[in-house]
Amino acid sequence: MKNFGSGLILFLICTSFALSSFGQLSDIKDKKTVADFVELIQTEQVGKLADQVKYPLRRVYPIPAVYNKCEFIQRYTEIFDDSLKNIITHSDPINDWSKVGWRGIMLLQGLLWIDGKLTSVNHQSVSEKRLSDLLIAKDKSRLPANLRNYRKPILYMETQKFIIRIDEMEGNKYRYASWSRGSNTVSTPDLVLLNGTWTPDGSGGNHYYRFLSGDYQYDCIIALLNNNGIPSATIEVSKAGQKVLKQTSTLLKI
């Protein structure tokens, strides 16, 4: 299960940051960047557009990210459906596009982002929603019955000793489940923690999930910065304020 982020999490972070620091395009270079991008969409120059994407291009989890030009061309119509293309081609360069400091240029309140290249698309088409539903249904079928009631899968990872997954539950709370490495996740997990929280860490998309159990604190830390766009995950466990475990994780796909 690869969470290249949660497109939704990144959207919320970008939106919050944008509200406090965005401004209308004034630089000629920025205006040209937007005009060139809109023209590529209008004229369906998918190949040229694929050259202007910063890979990997993250999608809403559990849909896998787009890793290269070939994948982008194959999946273009899934990402840029008629609804999104209509918004882009009818956008007002002055009122709909904004410069947001070092993050680049955004359309509306973070629908998509450009920073020299296309860096983020926070729109989910009908076809992507169907794919997401299919992946989630398959995922639930491979879990024990008591773990199938999640709202949305967030992370699935493997450390030196554990298999760990985090799911979003109702009420914006999170659930942590772990198995010993090598276990089949259709079996009952060794540990389940409820009522976890999500906390952003800076404006670049880094964040962490925290779970409490008696004297123990479990943190899953996701770092997006300085990783070439590919997230890293670290699990830290503390007891009474003293760290007792720290393991890096490999993010898995569903």
Short mmCIF file of C-alpha atoms in Angstrom, two decimals:
data_model
loop_
_atom_site.label_atom_id
_atom_site.label_comp_id
_atom_site.label_asym_id
_atom_site.label_seq_id
_atom_site.Cartn_x
_atom_site.Cartn_y
_atom_site.Cartn_z
CA MET A 1 0.00 0.00 0.00
CA LYS A 2 1.71 3.18 -1.07
CA ASN A 3 0.58 6.37 0.47
CA PHE A 4 2.20 8.95 -1.66
CA GLY A 5 0.55 10.80 0.30
CA SER A 6 -2.48 11.22 0.59
CA GLY A 7 -3.55 13.52 -1.97
CA LEU A 8 -6.24 14.72 0.43
CA ILE A 9 -3.73 15.47 3.19
CA LEU A 10 -1.49 17.37 0.81
CA PHE A 11 -4.53 19.31 -0.48
CA LEU A 12 -5.52 20.39 3.02
CA ILE A 13 -1.98 21.46 3.85
CA CYS A 14 -1.60 23.40 0.63
CA THR A 15 -4.99 25.06 1.08
CA SER A 16 -4.20 26.15 4.63
CA PHE A 17 -0.83 27.57 3.60
CA ALA A 18 -2.27 29.27 0.54
CA LEU A 19 -4.96 31.11 2.44
CA SER A 20 -2.32 32.97 4.41
CA SER A 21 0.26 33.77 1.74
CA PHE A 22 -1.04 33.68 -1.83
CA GLY A 23 -1.00 36.56 -4.28
CA GLN A 24 -2.10 37.23 -7.84
CA LEU A 25 0.36 36.51 -10.60
CA SER A 26 2.48 39.54 -11.35
CA ASP A 27 5.69 38.11 -12.75
CA ILE A 28 5.74 37.78 -16.55
CA LYS A 29 7.50 34.43 -16.27
CA ASP A 30 4.77 33.07 -13.98
CA LYS A 31 2.05 34.26 -16.34
CA LYS A 32 3.79 32.54 -19.23
CA THR A 33 4.12 29.31 -17.20
CA VAL A 34 0.37 29.29 -16.62
CA ALA A 35 -0.45 30.23 -20.22
CA ASP A 36 1.79 27.48 -21.59
CA PHE A 37 0.26 24.90 -19.25
CA VAL A 38 -3.30 25.87 -20.17
CA GLU A 39 -2.42 25.68 -23.86
CA LEU A 40 -1.09 22.13 -23.45
CA ILE A 41 -4.40 21.12 -21.87
CA GLN A 42 -6.47 22.94 -24.49
CA THR A 43 -4.62 21.37 -27.41
CA GLU A 44 -4.32 17.91 -25.81
CA GLN A 45 -0.53 17.86 -26.16
CA VAL A 46 -0.22 14.99 -23.69
CA GLY A 47 3.33 14.05 -24.65
CA LYS A 48 4.64 17.57 -24.09
CA LEU A 49 2.65 17.85 -20.87
CA ALA A 50 4.19 14.58 -19.66
CA ASP A 51 7.61 16.22 -20.06
CA GLN A 52 6.45 18.99 -17.71
CA VAL A 53 5.55 16.76 -14.76
CA LYS A 54 7.62 16.26 -11.62
CA TYR A 55 7.55 12.53 -10.91
CA PRO A 56 6.31 10.73 -8.96
CA LEU A 57 2.94 12.46 -9.29
CA ARG A 58 1.01 11.39 -6.22
CA ARG A 59 -2.61 10.30 -6.43
CA VAL A 60 -5.26 9.95 -3.73
CA TYR A 61 -4.42 6.82 -1.76
CA PRO A 62 -4.70 3.88 -2.39
CA ILE A 63 -4.32 4.74 -6.09
CA PRO A 64 -0.63 4.36 -6.96
CA ALA A 65 1.47 7.34 -7.95
CA VAL A 66 2.48 8.07 -11.53
CA TYR A 67 6.19 7.37 -11.82
CA ASN A 68 7.22 8.31 -15.35
CA LYS A 69 6.21 9.85 -18.67
CA CYS A 70 4.88 6.59 -20.10
CA GLU A 71 2.58 6.03 -17.12
CA PHE A 72 1.38 9.62 -17.28
CA ILE A 73 0.39 9.30 -20.94
CA GLN A 74 -1.43 6.03 -20.23
CA ARG A 75 -3.30 7.49 -17.25
CA TYR A 76 -3.82 11.01 -18.55
CA THR A 77 -7.58 10.70 -19.17
CA GLU A 78 -8.06 9.16 -15.71
CA ILE A 79 -6.43 12.16 -14.04
CA PHE A 80 -7.44 14.97 -16.39
CA ASP A 81 -11.09 14.17 -17.01
CA ASP A 82 -13.45 16.54 -18.83
CA SER A 83 -14.40 18.26 -15.58
CA LEU A 84 -10.83 19.16 -14.65
CA LYS A 85 -9.86 20.12 -18.20
CA ASN A 86 -12.89 22.42 -18.38
CA ILE A 87 -11.88 24.15 -15.14
CA ILE A 88 -8.33 24.65 -16.41
CA THR A 89 -9.19 25.86 -19.90
CA HIS A 90 -11.81 28.31 -18.62
CA SER A 91 -9.71 29.57 -15.71
CA ASP A 92 -9.00 33.27 -15.33
CA PRO A 93 -5.22 33.89 -15.17
CA ILE A 94 -5.74 36.83 -12.82
CA ASN A 95 -8.47 35.62 -10.48
CA ASP A 96 -7.97 31.82 -10.48
CA TRP A 97 -4.18 31.41 -10.43
CA SER A 98 -2.00 32.53 -7.51
CA LYS A 99 1.68 32.56 -6.57
CA VAL A 100 2.27 30.93 -3.19
CA GLY A 101 5.84 31.64 -2.18
CA TRP A 102 8.29 28.76 -2.61
CA ARG A 103 5.47 26.27 -3.20
CA GLY A 104 4.85 27.62 -6.69
CA ILE A 105 1.64 28.52 -8.48
CA MET A 106 -1.75 27.07 -7.60
CA LEU A 107 -5.07 26.92 -9.40
CA LEU A 108 -8.01 28.00 -7.24
CA GLN A 109 -7.45 26.81 -3.64
CA GLY A 110 -4.91 24.10 -4.51
CA LEU A 111 -6.73 22.13 -7.21
CA LEU A 112 -3.36 21.75 -8.88
CA TRP A 113 0.14 23.13 -8.41
CA ILE A 114 2.89 24.18 -10.82
CA ASP A 115 6.45 24.96 -9.80
CA GLY A 116 8.25 25.07 -13.11
CA LYS A 117 6.71 21.64 -13.62
CA LEU A 118 3.35 20.17 -12.64
CA THR A 119 3.85 19.01 -9.06
CA SER A 120 0.39 18.11 -7.76
CA VAL A 121 -3.15 17.41 -8.99
CA ASN A 122 -5.70 17.36 -6.16
CA HIS A 123 -8.67 16.24 -8.23
CA GLN A 124 -10.16 12.75 -8.36
CA SER A 125 -12.06 11.77 -11.47
CA VAL A 126 -14.99 9.35 -11.56
CA SER A 127 -12.75 6.64 -13.01
CA GLU A 128 -10.16 7.13 -10.27
CA LYS A 129 -12.90 6.99 -7.65
CA ARG A 130 -14.07 3.67 -9.09
CA LEU A 131 -10.52 2.34 -9.04
CA SER A 132 -10.13 3.49 -5.45
CA ASP A 133 -13.35 1.72 -4.44
CA LEU A 134 -12.17 -1.47 -6.16
CA LEU A 135 -8.77 -1.40 -4.44
CA ILE A 136 -10.38 -0.78 -1.06
CA ALA A 137 -12.85 -3.64 -1.56
CA LYS A 138 -9.98 -6.01 -2.39
CA ASP A 139 -8.02 -4.76 0.59
CA LYS A 140 -10.89 -5.37 2.99
CA SER A 141 -11.30 -8.91 1.70
CA ARG A 142 -7.74 -9.65 2.79
CA LEU A 143 -8.23 -8.41 6.36
CA PRO A 144 -9.83 -10.05 9.40
CA ALA A 145 -13.47 -9.09 9.82
CA ASN A 146 -12.81 -6.78 12.77
CA LEU A 147 -10.52 -4.55 10.66
CA ARG A 148 -12.81 -4.10 7.66
CA ASN A 149 -14.83 -1.21 9.08
CA TYR A 150 -12.39 1.55 8.18
CA ARG A 151 -13.42 4.69 6.28
CA LYS A 152 -10.23 5.01 4.25
CA PRO A 153 -6.84 3.25 4.21
CA ILE A 154 -3.94 5.57 5.00
CA LEU A 155 -0.67 3.64 5.27
CA TYR A 156 0.61 0.10 4.93
CA MET A 157 4.25 -0.43 5.81
CA GLU A 158 6.88 -2.93 6.87
CA THR A 159 9.72 -2.40 9.34
CA GLN A 160 12.52 -4.74 10.39
CA LYS A 161 10.13 -6.48 12.79
CA PHE A 162 6.57 -5.46 12.01
CA ILE A 163 3.86 -5.06 9.40
CA ILE A 164 1.85 -1.95 10.24
CA ARG A 165 -1.22 -0.33 8.76
CA ILE A 166 -3.02 2.88 9.65
CA ASP A 167 -6.63 3.46 8.64
CA GLU A 168 -8.89 6.47 8.93
CA MET A 169 -12.03 5.80 10.93
CA GLU A 170 -15.18 7.84 11.40
CA GLY A 171 -14.82 11.13 13.23
CA ASN A 172 -11.37 11.91 11.80
CA LYS A 173 -9.73 9.38 14.10
CA TYR A 174 -7.14 6.79 13.09
CA ARG A 175 -6.52 3.13 13.85
CA TYR A 176 -3.15 1.40 14.16
CA ALA A 177 -2.80 -2.35 13.63
CA SER A 178 0.43 -4.35 13.61
CA TRP A 179 1.57 -7.92 12.98
CA SER A 180 4.95 -9.59 13.32
CA ARG A 181 6.89 -9.38 10.08
CA GLY A 182 6.14 -12.39 7.89
CA SER A 183 2.60 -12.76 9.22
CA ASN A 184 -0.44 -12.95 6.97
CA THR A 185 -2.56 -9.85 7.52
CA VAL A 186 -5.74 -11.90 7.19
CA SER A 187 -4.90 -13.11 10.70
CA THR A 188 -5.76 -11.24 13.89
CA PRO A 189 -3.23 -8.44 14.50
CA ASP A 190 -0.96 -8.54 17.54
CA LEU A 191 -1.81 -4.95 18.45
CA VAL A 192 -4.70 -2.60 17.64
CA LEU A 193 -4.75 1.03 18.80
CA LEU A 194 -7.71 3.37 18.34
CA ASN A 195 -8.37 7.11 18.46
CA GLY A 196 -5.12 8.14 16.81
CA THR A 197 -4.54 11.69 15.62
CA TRP A 198 -2.94 13.29 12.57
CA THR A 199 -0.68 16.33 12.96
CA PRO A 200 1.00 18.38 10.19
CA ASP A 201 4.69 19.13 10.68
CA GLY A 202 5.58 22.29 8.77
CA SER A 203 4.20 23.54 5.46
CA GLY A 204 5.93 21.04 3.15
CA GLY A 205 3.59 18.10 3.68
CA ASN A 206 5.47 16.29 6.46
CA HIS A 207 3.14 14.91 9.13
CA TYR A 208 2.77 12.23 11.78
CA TYR A 209 0.13 9.94 13.29
CA ARG A 210 0.09 9.46 17.06
CA PHE A 211 -1.47 6.70 19.15
CA LEU A 212 -1.55 6.38 22.93
CA SER A 213 -1.83 3.24 25.05
CA GLY A 214 -1.21 3.63 28.77
CA ASP A 215 2.40 4.79 29.21
CA TYR A 216 3.18 4.06 25.55
CA GLN A 217 3.15 6.51 22.66
CA TYR A 218 3.35 5.30 19.06
CA ASP A 219 4.32 7.80 16.35
CA CYS A 220 4.34 7.14 12.63
CA ILE A 221 6.33 9.99 11.05
CA ILE A 222 5.96 10.68 7.33
CA ALA A 223 8.60 12.88 5.68
CA LEU A 224 7.99 14.27 2.20
CA LEU A 225 10.77 16.85 2.04
CA ASN A 226 14.26 15.99 0.79
CA ASN A 227 13.15 12.59 -0.48
CA ASN A 228 12.78 13.33 -4.18
CA GLY A 229 9.03 13.36 -3.75
CA ILE A 230 9.00 9.81 -2.36
CA PRO A 231 7.85 9.70 1.28
CA SER A 232 9.79 8.00 4.03
CA ALA A 233 8.18 6.57 7.15
CA THR A 234 9.59 6.06 10.63
CA ILE A 235 7.96 4.30 13.57
CA GLU A 236 8.89 5.56 17.04
CA VAL A 237 7.63 4.07 20.31
CA SER A 238 8.10 5.78 23.67
CA LYS A 239 7.31 4.62 27.19
CA ALA A 240 6.79 7.25 29.88
CA GLY A 241 8.54 9.77 27.64
CA GLN A 242 11.58 7.55 26.95
CA LYS A 243 12.10 6.26 23.41
CA VAL A 244 12.20 2.46 23.35
CA LEU A 245 11.95 1.75 19.62
CA LYS A 246 12.74 3.50 16.35
CA GLN A 247 12.51 1.73 13.00
CA THR A 248 12.41 2.97 9.44
CA SER A 249 9.63 1.60 7.27
CA THR A 250 9.17 0.54 3.71
CA LEU A 251 5.87 1.82 2.33
CA LEU A 252 3.96 -0.94 0.58
CA LYS A 253 1.17 -0.88 -1.99
CA ILE A 254 -2.22 -2.39 -1.47
#
